[in-house]
Coordinates of C-alpha atoms and ligand atoms in Angstrom, one line a residue:
X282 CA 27.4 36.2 -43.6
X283 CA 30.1 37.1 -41.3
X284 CA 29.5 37.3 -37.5
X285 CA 30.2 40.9 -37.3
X286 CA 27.9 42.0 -40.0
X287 CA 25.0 40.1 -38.0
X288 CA 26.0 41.6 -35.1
X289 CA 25.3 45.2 -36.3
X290 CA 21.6 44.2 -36.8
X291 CA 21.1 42.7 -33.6
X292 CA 19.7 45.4 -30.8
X293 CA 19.2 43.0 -27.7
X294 CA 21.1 43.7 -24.2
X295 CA 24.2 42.3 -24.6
X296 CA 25.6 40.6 -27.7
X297 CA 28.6 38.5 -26.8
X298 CA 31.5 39.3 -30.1
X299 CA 32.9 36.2 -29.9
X300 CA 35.7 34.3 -31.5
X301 CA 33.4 31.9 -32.4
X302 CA 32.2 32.6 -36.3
X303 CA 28.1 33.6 -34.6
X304 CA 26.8 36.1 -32.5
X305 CA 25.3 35.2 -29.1
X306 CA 22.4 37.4 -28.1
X307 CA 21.6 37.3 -24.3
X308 CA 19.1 39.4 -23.0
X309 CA 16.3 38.9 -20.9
X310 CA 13.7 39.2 -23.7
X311 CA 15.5 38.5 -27.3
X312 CA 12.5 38.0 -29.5
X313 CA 12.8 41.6 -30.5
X314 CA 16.7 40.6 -31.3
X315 CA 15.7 37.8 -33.3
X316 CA 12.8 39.6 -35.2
X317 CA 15.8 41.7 -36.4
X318 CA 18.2 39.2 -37.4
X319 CA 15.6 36.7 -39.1
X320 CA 14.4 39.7 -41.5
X321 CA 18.0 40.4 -42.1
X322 CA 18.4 36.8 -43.3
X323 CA 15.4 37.5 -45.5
X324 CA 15.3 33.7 -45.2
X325 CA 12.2 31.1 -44.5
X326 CA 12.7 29.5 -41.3
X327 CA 10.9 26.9 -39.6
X328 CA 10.3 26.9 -35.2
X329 CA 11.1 23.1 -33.6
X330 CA 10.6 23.8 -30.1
X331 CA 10.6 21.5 -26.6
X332 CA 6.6 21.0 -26.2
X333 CA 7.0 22.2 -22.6
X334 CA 3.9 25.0 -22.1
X335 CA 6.4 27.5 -21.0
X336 CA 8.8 27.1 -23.8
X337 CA 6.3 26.2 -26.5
X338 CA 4.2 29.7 -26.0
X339 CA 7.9 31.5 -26.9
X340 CA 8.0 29.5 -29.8
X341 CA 4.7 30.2 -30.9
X342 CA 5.4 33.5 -30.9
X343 CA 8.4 33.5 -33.1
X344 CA 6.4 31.6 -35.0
X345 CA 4.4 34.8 -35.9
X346 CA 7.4 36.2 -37.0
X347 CA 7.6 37.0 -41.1
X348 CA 9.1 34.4 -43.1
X349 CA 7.8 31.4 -40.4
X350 CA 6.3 28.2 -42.0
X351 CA 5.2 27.0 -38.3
X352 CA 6.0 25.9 -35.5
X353 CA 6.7 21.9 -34.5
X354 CA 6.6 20.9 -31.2
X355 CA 8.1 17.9 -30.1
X356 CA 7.6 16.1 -26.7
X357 CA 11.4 16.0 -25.1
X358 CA 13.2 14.5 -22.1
X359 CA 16.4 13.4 -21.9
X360 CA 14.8 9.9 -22.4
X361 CA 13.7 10.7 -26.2
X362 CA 16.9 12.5 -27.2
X363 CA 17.5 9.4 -29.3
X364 CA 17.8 9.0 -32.9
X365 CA 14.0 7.6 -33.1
X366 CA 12.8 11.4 -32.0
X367 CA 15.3 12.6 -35.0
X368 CA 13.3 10.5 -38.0
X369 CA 10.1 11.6 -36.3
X370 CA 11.4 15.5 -36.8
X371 CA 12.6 15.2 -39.9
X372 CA 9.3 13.4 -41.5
X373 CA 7.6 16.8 -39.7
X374 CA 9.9 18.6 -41.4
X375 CA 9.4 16.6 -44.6
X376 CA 5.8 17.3 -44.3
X377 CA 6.0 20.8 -43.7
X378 CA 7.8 21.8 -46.5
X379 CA 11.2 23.1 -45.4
X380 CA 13.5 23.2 -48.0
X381 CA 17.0 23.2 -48.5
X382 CA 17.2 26.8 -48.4
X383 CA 14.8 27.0 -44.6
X384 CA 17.0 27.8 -41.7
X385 CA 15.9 25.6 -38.6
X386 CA 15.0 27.7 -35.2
X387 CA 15.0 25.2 -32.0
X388 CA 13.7 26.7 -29.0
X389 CA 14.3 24.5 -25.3
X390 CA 16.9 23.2 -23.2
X391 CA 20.0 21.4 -23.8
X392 CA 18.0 18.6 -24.5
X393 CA 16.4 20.7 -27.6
X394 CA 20.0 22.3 -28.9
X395 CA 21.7 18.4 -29.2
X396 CA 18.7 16.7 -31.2
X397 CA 17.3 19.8 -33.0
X398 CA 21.2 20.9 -33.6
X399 CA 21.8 17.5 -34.6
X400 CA 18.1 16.8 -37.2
X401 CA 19.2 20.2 -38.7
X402 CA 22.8 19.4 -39.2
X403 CA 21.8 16.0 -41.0
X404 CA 18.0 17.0 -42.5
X405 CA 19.0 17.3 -46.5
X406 CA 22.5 16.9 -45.5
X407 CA 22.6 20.1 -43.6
X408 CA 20.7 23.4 -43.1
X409 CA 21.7 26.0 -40.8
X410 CA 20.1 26.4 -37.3
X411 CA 19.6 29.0 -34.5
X412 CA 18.6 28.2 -30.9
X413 CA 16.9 30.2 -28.6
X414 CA 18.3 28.7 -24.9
X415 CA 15.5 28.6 -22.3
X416 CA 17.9 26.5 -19.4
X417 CA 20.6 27.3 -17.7
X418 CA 22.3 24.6 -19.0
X419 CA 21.0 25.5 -22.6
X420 CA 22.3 28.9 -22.5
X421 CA 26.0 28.8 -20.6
X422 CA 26.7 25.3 -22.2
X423 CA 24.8 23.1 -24.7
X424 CA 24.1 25.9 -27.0
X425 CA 26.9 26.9 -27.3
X426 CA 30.0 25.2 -29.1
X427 CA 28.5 23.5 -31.7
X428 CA 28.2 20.2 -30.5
X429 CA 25.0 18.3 -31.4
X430 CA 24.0 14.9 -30.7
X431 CA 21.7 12.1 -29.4
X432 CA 22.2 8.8 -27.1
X433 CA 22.2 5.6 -27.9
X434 CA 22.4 2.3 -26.6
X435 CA 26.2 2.2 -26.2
X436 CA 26.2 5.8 -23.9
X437 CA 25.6 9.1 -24.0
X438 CA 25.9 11.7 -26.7
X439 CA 27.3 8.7 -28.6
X440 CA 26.2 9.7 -32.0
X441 CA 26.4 13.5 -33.2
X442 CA 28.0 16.0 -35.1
X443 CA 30.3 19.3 -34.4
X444 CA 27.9 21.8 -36.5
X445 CA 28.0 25.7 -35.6
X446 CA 24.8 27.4 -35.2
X447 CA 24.2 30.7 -37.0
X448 CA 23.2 32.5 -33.8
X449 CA 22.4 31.5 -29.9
X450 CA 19.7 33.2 -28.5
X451 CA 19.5 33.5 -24.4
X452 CA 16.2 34.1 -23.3
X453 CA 16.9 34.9 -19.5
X454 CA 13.2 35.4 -18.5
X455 CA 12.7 32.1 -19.4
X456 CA 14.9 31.0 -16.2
X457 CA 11.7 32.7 -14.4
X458 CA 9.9 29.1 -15.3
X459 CA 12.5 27.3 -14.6
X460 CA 12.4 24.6 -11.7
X461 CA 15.0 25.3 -9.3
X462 CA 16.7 21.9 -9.9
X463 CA 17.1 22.9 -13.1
X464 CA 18.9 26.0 -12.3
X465 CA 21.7 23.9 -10.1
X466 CA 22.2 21.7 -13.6
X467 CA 23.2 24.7 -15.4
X468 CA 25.2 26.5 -11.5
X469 CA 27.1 23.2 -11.7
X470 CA 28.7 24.2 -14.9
X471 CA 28.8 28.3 -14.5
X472 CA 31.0 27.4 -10.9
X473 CA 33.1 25.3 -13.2
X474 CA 33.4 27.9 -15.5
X475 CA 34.5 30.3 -12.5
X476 CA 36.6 28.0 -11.3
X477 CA 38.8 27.7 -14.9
X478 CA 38.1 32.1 -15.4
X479 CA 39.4 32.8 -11.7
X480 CA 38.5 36.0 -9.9
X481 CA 35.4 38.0 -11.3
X482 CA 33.2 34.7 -11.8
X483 CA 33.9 33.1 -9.2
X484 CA 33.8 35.6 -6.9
X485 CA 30.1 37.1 -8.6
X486 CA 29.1 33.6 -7.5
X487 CA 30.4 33.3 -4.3
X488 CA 28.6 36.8 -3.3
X489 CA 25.5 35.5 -4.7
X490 CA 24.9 31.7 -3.8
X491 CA 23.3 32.5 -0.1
X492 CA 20.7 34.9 -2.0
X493 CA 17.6 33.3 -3.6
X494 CA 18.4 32.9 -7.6
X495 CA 15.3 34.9 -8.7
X496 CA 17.1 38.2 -7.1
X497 CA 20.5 37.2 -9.6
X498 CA 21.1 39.7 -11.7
X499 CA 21.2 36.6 -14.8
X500 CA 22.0 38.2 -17.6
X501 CA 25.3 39.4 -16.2
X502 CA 26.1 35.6 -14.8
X503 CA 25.0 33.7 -17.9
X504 CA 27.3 36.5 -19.8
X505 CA 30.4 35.6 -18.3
X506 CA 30.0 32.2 -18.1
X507 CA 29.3 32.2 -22.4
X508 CA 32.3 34.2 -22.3
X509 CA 34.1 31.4 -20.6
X510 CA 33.5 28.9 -22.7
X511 CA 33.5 30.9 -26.0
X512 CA 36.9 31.8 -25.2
X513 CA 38.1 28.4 -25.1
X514 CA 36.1 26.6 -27.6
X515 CA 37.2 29.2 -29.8
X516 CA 41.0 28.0 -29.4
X517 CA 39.6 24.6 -30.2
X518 CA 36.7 23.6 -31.9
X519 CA 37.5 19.9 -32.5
X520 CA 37.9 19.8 -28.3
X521 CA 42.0 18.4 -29.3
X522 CA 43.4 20.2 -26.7
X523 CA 42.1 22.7 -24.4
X524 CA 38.6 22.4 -24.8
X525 CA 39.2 19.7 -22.3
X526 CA 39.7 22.3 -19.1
X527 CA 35.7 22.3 -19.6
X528 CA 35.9 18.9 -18.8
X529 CA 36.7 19.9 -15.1
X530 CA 34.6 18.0 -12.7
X531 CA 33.6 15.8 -15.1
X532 CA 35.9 12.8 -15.0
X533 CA 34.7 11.7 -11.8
X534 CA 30.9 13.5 -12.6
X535 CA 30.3 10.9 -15.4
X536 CA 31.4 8.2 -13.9
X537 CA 29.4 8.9 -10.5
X538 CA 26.3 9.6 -13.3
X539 CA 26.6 6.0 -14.9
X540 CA 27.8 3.6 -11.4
X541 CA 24.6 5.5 -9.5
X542 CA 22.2 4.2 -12.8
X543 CA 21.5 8.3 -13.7
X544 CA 20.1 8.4 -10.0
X545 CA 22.9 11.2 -9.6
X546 CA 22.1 14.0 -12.5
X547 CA 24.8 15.7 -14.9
X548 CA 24.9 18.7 -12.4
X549 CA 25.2 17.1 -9.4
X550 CA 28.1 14.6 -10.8
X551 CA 29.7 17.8 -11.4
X552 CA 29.6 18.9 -8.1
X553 CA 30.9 15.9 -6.9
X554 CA 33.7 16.1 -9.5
X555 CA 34.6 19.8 -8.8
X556 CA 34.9 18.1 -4.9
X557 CA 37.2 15.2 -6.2
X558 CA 39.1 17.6 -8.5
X559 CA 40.2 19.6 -5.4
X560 CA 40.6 16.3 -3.7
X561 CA 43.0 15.1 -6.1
X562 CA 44.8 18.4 -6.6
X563 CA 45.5 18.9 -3.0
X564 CA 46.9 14.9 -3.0
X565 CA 48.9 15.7 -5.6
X566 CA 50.1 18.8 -4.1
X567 CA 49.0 21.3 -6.6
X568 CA 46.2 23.3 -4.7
X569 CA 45.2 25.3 -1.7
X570 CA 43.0 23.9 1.0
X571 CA 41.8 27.5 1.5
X572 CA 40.5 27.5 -2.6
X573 CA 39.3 24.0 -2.3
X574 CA 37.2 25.2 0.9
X575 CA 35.9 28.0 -0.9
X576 CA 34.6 26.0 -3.7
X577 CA 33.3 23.8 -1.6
X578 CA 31.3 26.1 0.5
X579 CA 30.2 27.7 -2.7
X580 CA 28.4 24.9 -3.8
X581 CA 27.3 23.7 -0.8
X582 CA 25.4 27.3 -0.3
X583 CA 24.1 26.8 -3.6
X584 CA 22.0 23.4 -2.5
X585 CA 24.4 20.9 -4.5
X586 CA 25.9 17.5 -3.1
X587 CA 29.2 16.8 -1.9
X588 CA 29.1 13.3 -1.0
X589 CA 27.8 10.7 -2.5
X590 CA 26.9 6.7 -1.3
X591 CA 28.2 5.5 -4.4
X592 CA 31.2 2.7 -4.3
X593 CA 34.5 2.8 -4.9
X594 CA 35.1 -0.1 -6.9
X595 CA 31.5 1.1 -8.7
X596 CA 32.8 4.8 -9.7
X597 CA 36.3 3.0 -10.7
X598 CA 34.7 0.5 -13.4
X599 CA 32.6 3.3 -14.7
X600 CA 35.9 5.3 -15.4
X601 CA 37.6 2.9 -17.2
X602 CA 34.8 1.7 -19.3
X603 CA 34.4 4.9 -20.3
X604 CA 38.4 5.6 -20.9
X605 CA 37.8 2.8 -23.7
X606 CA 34.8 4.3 -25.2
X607 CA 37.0 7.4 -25.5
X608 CA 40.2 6.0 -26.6
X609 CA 41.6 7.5 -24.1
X610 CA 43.6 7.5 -21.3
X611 CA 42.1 8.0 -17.8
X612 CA 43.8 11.6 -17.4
X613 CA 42.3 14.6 -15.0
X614 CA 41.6 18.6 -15.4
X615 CA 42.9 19.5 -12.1
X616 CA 43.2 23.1 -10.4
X617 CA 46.4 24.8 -9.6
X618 CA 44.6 27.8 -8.0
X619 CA 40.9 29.2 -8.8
X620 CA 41.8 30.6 -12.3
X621 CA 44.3 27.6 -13.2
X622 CA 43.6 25.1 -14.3
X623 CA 45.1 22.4 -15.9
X624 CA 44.7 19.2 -18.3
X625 CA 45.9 16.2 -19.0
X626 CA 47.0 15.1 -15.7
X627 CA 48.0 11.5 -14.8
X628 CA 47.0 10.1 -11.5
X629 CA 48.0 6.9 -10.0
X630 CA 44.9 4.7 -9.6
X631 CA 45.5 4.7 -5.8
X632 CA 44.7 8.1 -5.2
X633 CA 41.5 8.6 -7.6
X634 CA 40.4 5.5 -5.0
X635 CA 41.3 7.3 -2.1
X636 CA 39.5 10.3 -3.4
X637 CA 36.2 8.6 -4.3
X638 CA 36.7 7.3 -0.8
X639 CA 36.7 10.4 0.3
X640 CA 33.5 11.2 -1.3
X641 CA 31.3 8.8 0.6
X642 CA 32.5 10.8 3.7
X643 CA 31.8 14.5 4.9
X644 CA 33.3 17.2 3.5
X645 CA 36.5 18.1 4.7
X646 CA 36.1 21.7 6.9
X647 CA 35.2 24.5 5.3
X648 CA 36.2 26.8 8.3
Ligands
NAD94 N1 26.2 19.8 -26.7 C1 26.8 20.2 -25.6 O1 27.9 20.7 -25.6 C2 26.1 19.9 -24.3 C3 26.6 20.5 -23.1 C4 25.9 20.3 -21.9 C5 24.7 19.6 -21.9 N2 24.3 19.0 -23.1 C6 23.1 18.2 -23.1 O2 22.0 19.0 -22.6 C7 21.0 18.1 -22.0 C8 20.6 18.7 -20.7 O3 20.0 20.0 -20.9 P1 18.9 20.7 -20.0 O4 19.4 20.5 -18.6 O5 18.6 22.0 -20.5 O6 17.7 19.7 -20.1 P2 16.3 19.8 -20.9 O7 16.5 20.3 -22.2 O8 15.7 18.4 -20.8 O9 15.5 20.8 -20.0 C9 15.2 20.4 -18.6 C10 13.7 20.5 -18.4 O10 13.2 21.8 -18.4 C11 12.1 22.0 -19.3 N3 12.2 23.4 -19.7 C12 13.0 23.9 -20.7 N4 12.9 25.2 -20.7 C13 12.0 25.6 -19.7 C14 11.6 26.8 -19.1 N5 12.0 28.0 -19.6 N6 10.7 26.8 -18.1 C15 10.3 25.6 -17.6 N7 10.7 24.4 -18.0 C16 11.6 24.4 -19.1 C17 12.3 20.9 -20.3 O11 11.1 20.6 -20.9 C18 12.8 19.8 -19.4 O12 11.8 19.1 -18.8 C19 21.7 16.8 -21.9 O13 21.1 15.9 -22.8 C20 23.1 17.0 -22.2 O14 23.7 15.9 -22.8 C21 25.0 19.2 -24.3
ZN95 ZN1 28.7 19.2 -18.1

């Protein structure tokens, strides 16, 4: 069934047309949403969700849904997204009785999306899935873009597959569980985001970020951020090309992740790498101080790291080893002005060493 003809049957708050070939559904409750569009199907569906209380009692209620053969859930954490977790799942799955023709529906964080995304894309060589997003991180990035995946030894997200879901759900009241660390994972990749859209995000963020995030009006925020990265996914699926402006920040993110041992999490490398992105754009003369100040105060405001104790020489070898894993060469997204951004930049080596030298100090002002 074509997006547009799902659309139609879906009632929720605000259903995001993308480009993509699937409907994303945000509202701040969607079960009604997704009561509609899994009768439509008509099809037998099974719930895997993220065995978190909060998240597991949503589940449980989709589970009553028509057409459910139960719900699954499975104890998660980054530390189990590995491929051990995926033959657990799919035995359950096995066991319960979904067939070829079941349709998979994960409910949890990103966490949830990459390994259930990932056991539905390979269980009898592929069924199609749905996930209802209960992060931040979940609903503005993981969810969406059809990458799935698991760790292994070797790194990160190492093993996986690009498989489209049939449909996102984002469950915005869920963010009302949501530990406040949690929420800064997924505002590291919605100021991102604003940074690559330019003017409405950003500024909507900028406005907000001294107000406490349960007075954010969510569902307007995690909107425009899906929009963001719809948009560009959209233009490249395979991530060949542009797809790699969401990789802002994250150059010098990953490789802060890995050299601090995963003491430093995914959101706040990003920080960090939205810092050294300005950094580097200002050295190489491409960037406003006044922009870089105003990202920088924005995410300061918003209870996120700017400097880090991690070394030079530390950050360096991370970014190469992780250049080979990618067969790639160490390139940079880099802002020309909030709302332009580019990719594929070259750097000399010296100045990504200044800039992670940089990093160990105080910000620069952000008078
Ligand atoms: N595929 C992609 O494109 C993509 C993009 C970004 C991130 N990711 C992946 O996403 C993962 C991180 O996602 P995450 O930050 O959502 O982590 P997560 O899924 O582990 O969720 C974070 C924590 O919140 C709990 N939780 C989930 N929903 C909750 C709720 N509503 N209330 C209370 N607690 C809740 C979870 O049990 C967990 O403890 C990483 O593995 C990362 O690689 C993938
Ligand atoms: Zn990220």
């Amino acid at each position: 069934m074509v997006a547009q003809e799902e659309d139609r049957v879906l009632t929720a708050d605000v259903i995001v047309n993308t480009d993509l070939r699937y409907p994303i559904c945000i509202g701040d409750d969607t079960r009604p949403a997704l009561a509609t569009f899994l009768e439509h199907r008509g099809q037998r569906f099974i719930v895997l969700t993220d065995a978190q209380p909060d998240v597991a009692r949503l589940a449980r209620d989709i589970g009553r849904f028509p057409g459910a053969l139960g719900v699954l859930p499975v104890p998660l954490g980054e530390a189990r997204k590995r491929l051990t977790t995926v033959e657990k799942v799919q035995d359950a799955l096995l066991a319960a009785g979904a067939a070829r023709d079941a349709l998979i529906v994960g409910g949890g964080g990103g966490v949830a999306s990459d390994l259930f995304g990932f056991c539905a894309s390979t269980y009898m060589r592929g069924v199609p899935y749905l996930h209802v997003a209960t992060t931040l991180v979940a609903m503005v990035d993981a969810a969406v873009g059809g990458k799935t995946g698991v760790d292994v030894r070797a790194g990160k997200n190492m093993v996986g597959t690009f498989t489209d879901p049939v449909a996102v759900f984002a469950q915005t009241a869920a963010l009302q569980t949501l530990p406040y660390r949690q929420i800064r994972e997924g505002l590291a990749e919605i100021v991102k985001a604003g940074i690559i859209e330019g003017h409405e995000l950003f500024e909507s963020i900028e406005t907000l970020a001294p107000h406490a995030f349960w007075r954010w009006p969510w569902l307007e925020i995690v909107a425009e951020a899906i929009k963001v990265k719809t948009m560009i996914v959209a233009d490249d699926r395979q991530e060949a090309g542009i797809r790699q402006l969401l990789n802002l920040g994250h150059t010098f993110g990953h490789a802060l992740e890995t050299a601090s041992g995963y003491r430093i999490t995914h959101g706040a490398g990003v920080a960090l790498g939205l810092r050294a992105a300005g950094l580097l754009a200002l050295r190489t003369g491409r960037y406003s101080e006044e922009e870089h100040f105003r990202v920088l105060a924005t995410i300061a405001l918003l209870g996120m790291p700017l400097r880090t104790s991690v070394r030079v020489e530390d950050a360096l070898a991370a970014m190469q080893s992780d250049k080979k894993k990618r067969a790639g060469k160490l390139r940079f997204v880099l802002p020309r002005t909030i709302g332009d951004v580019e990719y594929g930049v070259e750097v000399p080596e010296r100045l990504v060493r200044a800039v992670l030298a940089q990093l160990r100090r105080q910000p620069e002002s952000t008078g």
